[in-house]
Short mmCIF file of C-alpha atoms in Angstrom, two decimals:
data_model
loop_
_atom_site.label_atom_id
_atom_site.label_comp_id
_atom_site.label_asym_id
_atom_site.label_seq_id
_atom_site.Cartn_x
_atom_site.Cartn_y
_atom_site.Cartn_z
CA UNK C 366 127.90 103.41 104.24
CA UNK C 367 131.05 104.01 105.69
CA UNK C 368 133.35 106.89 105.51
CA UNK C 369 135.42 106.96 102.53
CA UNK C 370 138.93 108.21 103.92
CA UNK C 371 140.85 108.38 100.54
CA UNK C 372 140.74 111.78 100.16
CA UNK C 373 142.37 112.30 103.68
CA UNK C 374 144.81 109.76 103.06
CA UNK C 375 145.90 111.44 99.91
CA UNK C 376 145.91 114.99 101.31
CA UNK C 377 148.23 113.65 103.88
CA UNK C 378 150.49 112.21 101.40
CA UNK C 379 151.16 114.96 99.41
CA UNK C 380 151.67 117.41 102.27
CA UNK C 381 154.41 114.90 103.51
CA UNK C 382 155.44 114.07 99.89
CA UNK C 383 156.01 117.90 99.25
CA UNK C 384 157.75 118.84 102.15
CA UNK C 385 160.26 116.14 102.29
CA UNK C 386 160.82 117.33 98.53
CA UNK C 387 161.30 120.68 99.30
CA UNK C 388 163.51 120.15 102.25
CA UNK C 389 166.00 117.89 99.82
CA UNK C 390 165.61 120.90 97.44
CA UNK C 391 166.55 123.49 99.97
CA UNK C 392 169.44 121.13 100.97
CA UNK C 393 170.77 120.71 97.52
CA UNK C 394 170.58 124.53 96.83
CA UNK C 395 172.28 125.19 100.06
CA UNK C 396 175.17 122.69 99.05
CA UNK C 397 175.36 124.12 95.75
CA UNK C 398 174.27 120.96 94.22
CA UNK C 399 171.62 123.01 92.75
CA UNK C 400 171.19 126.99 91.86
CA UNK C 401 168.23 129.28 91.75
CA UNK C 402 168.18 132.24 89.39
CA UNK C 403 165.64 134.92 90.34
CA UNK C 404 162.70 133.51 88.58
CA UNK C 405 163.08 130.34 90.15
CA UNK C 406 163.92 131.27 93.47
CA UNK C 407 160.40 133.43 93.24
CA UNK C 408 158.81 130.07 92.35
CA UNK C 409 160.23 128.33 95.26
CA UNK C 410 159.04 130.69 97.69
CA UNK C 411 155.51 130.79 96.43
CA UNK C 412 155.14 127.23 96.43
CA UNK C 413 156.74 126.81 99.79
CA UNK C 414 154.11 129.36 101.48
CA UNK C 415 151.23 127.71 99.69
CA UNK C 416 152.53 124.61 101.21
CA UNK C 417 152.44 126.12 104.55
CA UNK C 418 149.17 127.54 104.09
CA UNK C 419 147.62 124.43 103.30
CA UNK C 420 148.99 122.34 105.83
CA UNK C 421 147.76 125.19 108.58
CA UNK C 422 144.50 125.13 106.50
CA UNK C 423 144.12 121.15 106.90
CA UNK C 424 145.19 121.06 110.63
CA UNK C 425 143.05 124.05 111.79
CA UNK C 426 139.79 122.28 109.67
CA UNK C 427 140.70 118.98 111.59
CA UNK C 428 140.63 121.03 115.15
CA UNK C 429 137.29 122.86 114.29
CA UNK C 430 135.25 120.15 112.11
CA UNK C 431 136.95 116.83 112.53
CA UNK C 432 137.57 116.88 116.24
CA UNK C 433 133.98 117.79 117.65
CA UNK C 434 132.71 114.72 115.31
CA UNK C 435 135.06 112.18 116.93
CA UNK C 436 134.20 113.53 120.30
CA UNK C 437 130.42 113.50 119.71
CA UNK C 438 130.42 110.20 117.64
CA UNK C 439 133.28 108.12 119.51
CA UNK C 440 133.46 109.60 123.11
CA UNK C 441 135.83 108.12 125.60
CA UNK C 442 137.06 106.00 122.84
CA UNK C 443 139.15 108.95 121.25
CA UNK C 444 141.80 110.92 123.10
CA UNK C 445 143.20 114.18 120.91
CA UNK C 446 145.10 115.78 123.41
CA UNK C 447 148.66 114.47 121.75
CA UNK C 448 147.23 115.34 118.32
CA UNK C 449 146.17 118.67 119.21
CA UNK C 450 149.19 119.49 120.72
CA UNK C 451 151.06 118.67 117.62
CA UNK C 452 149.13 121.00 115.63
CA UNK C 453 149.91 123.83 118.22
CA UNK C 454 153.94 122.82 117.94
CA UNK C 455 153.24 123.15 114.11
CA UNK C 456 151.88 126.69 113.85
CA UNK C 457 154.95 128.43 114.90
CA UNK C 458 157.18 126.56 112.69
CA UNK C 459 155.00 126.95 109.86
CA UNK C 460 155.25 130.67 110.41
CA UNK C 461 158.85 130.66 110.54
CA UNK C 462 159.22 128.96 107.18
CA UNK C 463 156.81 131.02 105.83
CA UNK C 464 158.66 134.17 106.72
CA UNK C 465 162.06 132.24 105.34
CA UNK C 466 160.63 131.61 102.01
CA UNK C 467 159.74 135.40 101.61
CA UNK C 468 163.51 136.12 102.40
CA UNK C 469 164.85 133.30 100.16
CA UNK C 470 163.19 134.86 97.21
CA UNK C 471 165.36 137.98 97.54
CA UNK C 472 168.63 136.61 99.27
CA UNK C 473 168.47 132.89 97.28
CA UNK C 474 169.95 131.79 100.59
CA UNK C 475 168.64 128.26 101.24
CA UNK C 476 170.06 127.55 104.50
CA UNK C 477 167.54 128.09 106.74
CA UNK C 478 164.82 126.62 104.76
CA UNK C 479 166.77 123.49 104.42
CA UNK C 480 166.88 123.04 108.51
CA UNK C 481 163.03 124.10 109.01
CA UNK C 482 161.74 122.02 106.11
CA UNK C 483 163.66 119.05 107.30
CA UNK C 484 162.15 119.47 110.87
CA UNK C 485 158.74 119.79 109.57
CA UNK C 486 158.84 116.83 106.97
CA UNK C 487 159.84 114.90 109.98
CA UNK C 488 157.17 115.93 112.61
CA UNK C 489 154.49 115.77 109.63
CA UNK C 490 156.12 112.18 109.00
CA UNK C 491 155.57 111.20 112.77
CA UNK C 492 151.93 113.46 113.34
CA UNK C 493 150.37 111.94 110.06
CA UNK C 494 151.50 108.28 110.92
CA UNK C 495 150.12 108.87 114.59
CA UNK C 496 146.88 110.25 113.49
CA UNK C 497 146.01 107.76 111.06
CA UNK C 498 146.82 104.68 113.09
CA UNK C 499 144.67 106.07 115.83
CA UNK C 500 141.88 108.04 114.28
CA UNK C 501 141.29 106.15 111.22
CA UNK C 502 139.89 102.91 112.82
CA UNK C 503 137.68 105.25 115.19
CA UNK C 504 136.48 107.28 112.06
CA UNK C 505 135.58 103.71 110.17
CA UNK C 506 133.67 102.61 113.58
CA UNK C 507 131.83 105.40 115.00
CA UNK C 508 131.40 107.87 112.34
CA UNK C 509 128.61 108.05 109.85
CA UNK C 510 129.12 108.79 106.49
CA UNK C 511 126.88 112.01 106.47
CA UNK C 512 129.32 113.41 109.35
CA UNK C 513 132.37 112.76 107.72
CA UNK C 514 131.13 114.13 104.16
CA UNK C 515 130.33 117.08 106.11
CA UNK C 516 134.11 117.03 107.72
CA UNK C 517 135.33 116.66 104.15
CA UNK C 518 133.29 119.75 102.78
CA UNK C 519 134.56 121.86 105.70
CA UNK C 520 138.25 121.06 104.76
CA UNK C 521 137.72 121.52 101.48
CA UNK C 522 136.58 125.03 101.85
CA UNK C 523 139.46 127.48 101.67
CA UNK C 524 141.68 124.89 99.22
CA UNK C 525 142.57 125.62 95.85
CA UNK C 526 141.38 123.20 92.88
CA UNK C 527 143.95 124.14 90.53
CA UNK C 528 146.58 123.09 93.00
CA UNK C 529 145.46 120.39 95.35
CA UNK C 530 143.71 118.21 92.39
CA UNK C 531 146.82 117.98 90.48
CA UNK C 532 148.89 117.12 93.63
CA UNK C 533 146.71 114.59 94.23
CA UNK C 534 147.02 113.09 91.01
CA UNK C 535 150.55 113.17 91.38
CA UNK C 536 150.80 111.31 94.29
CA UNK C 537 147.80 108.97 93.90
CA UNK C 538 148.38 105.44 92.93
CA UNK C 539 146.79 104.46 89.47
CA UNK C 540 144.17 102.34 91.74
CA UNK C 541 143.60 105.06 93.99
CA UNK C 542 142.93 107.51 90.98
CA UNK C 543 140.55 105.22 89.87
CA UNK C 544 138.78 105.15 92.74
CA UNK C 545 138.39 108.79 92.95
CA UNK C 546 137.32 108.96 89.32
CA UNK C 547 134.58 106.67 90.23
CA UNK C 548 133.60 108.80 93.08
CA UNK C 549 133.51 112.25 91.72
CA UNK C 550 132.46 111.06 88.34
CA UNK C 551 133.44 113.05 84.74
CA UNK C 552 134.00 116.21 86.58
CA UNK C 553 137.26 115.07 87.93
CA UNK C 554 138.76 114.25 84.55
CA UNK C 555 137.76 117.26 83.21
CA UNK C 556 139.28 119.49 86.18
CA UNK C 557 142.43 117.62 86.07
CA UNK C 558 142.98 117.86 82.53
CA UNK C 559 142.25 121.99 82.80
CA UNK C 560 144.84 122.29 85.84
CA UNK C 561 147.41 119.61 84.80
CA UNK C 562 149.43 121.86 82.29
CA UNK C 563 150.01 124.71 84.89
CA UNK C 564 150.77 122.28 87.49
CA UNK C 565 153.57 120.71 85.69
CA UNK C 566 155.01 123.83 84.66
CA UNK C 567 155.35 124.84 88.39
CA UNK C 568 156.88 121.66 89.28
CA UNK C 569 159.22 122.15 86.63
CA UNK C 570 160.47 125.60 87.68
CA UNK C 571 160.47 124.66 91.38
CA UNK C 572 161.92 121.23 91.18
CA UNK C 573 163.76 121.27 87.82
CA UNK C 574 163.09 119.34 84.40
CA UNK C 575 162.73 116.11 85.35
CA UNK C 576 160.35 116.76 88.06
CA UNK C 577 157.38 114.33 88.08
#
């Protein structure tokens, strides 16, 4: 059996998508095209901080779980130095954004967030496209399905299903969601039904009533 990369692809897509949406929102708040009362400011702050924590967790677990598997399985066929450098560059920016999100909850001044989130969105786009281009073929060729499952299990630890599963449902295409349901079985549908309502309420509060 070959590794199933769909879960990683969708996690990457949710990180990129939410970061770009938040960067746009912060820019519109800064320019006065949208407004935030105290409740919305707190919700935006919490959403940004949760996103930053999720990105940090994901790339940290890639360093700790995926990189050793790739080095052991593929050896000289893979060079992780540039991707590792990207991870190191992300951490101070994520910390900066986290602090700006905390401040935004009180000041409701989104100007710093707008700039930093735009930088983060650009970095993630470049890094993730490069990572998938370089590593996915190597994973498919050299990594066993059993080793890949261990990587996925390690990455999954420390994530909140109530946050991550509805985001994956939001960004997955219909045929991808069908594949996920087939892989995970009926429990996935149960969990999505359980968490969907809370996710949609958060989305409406953060992004507005027309949020998808």
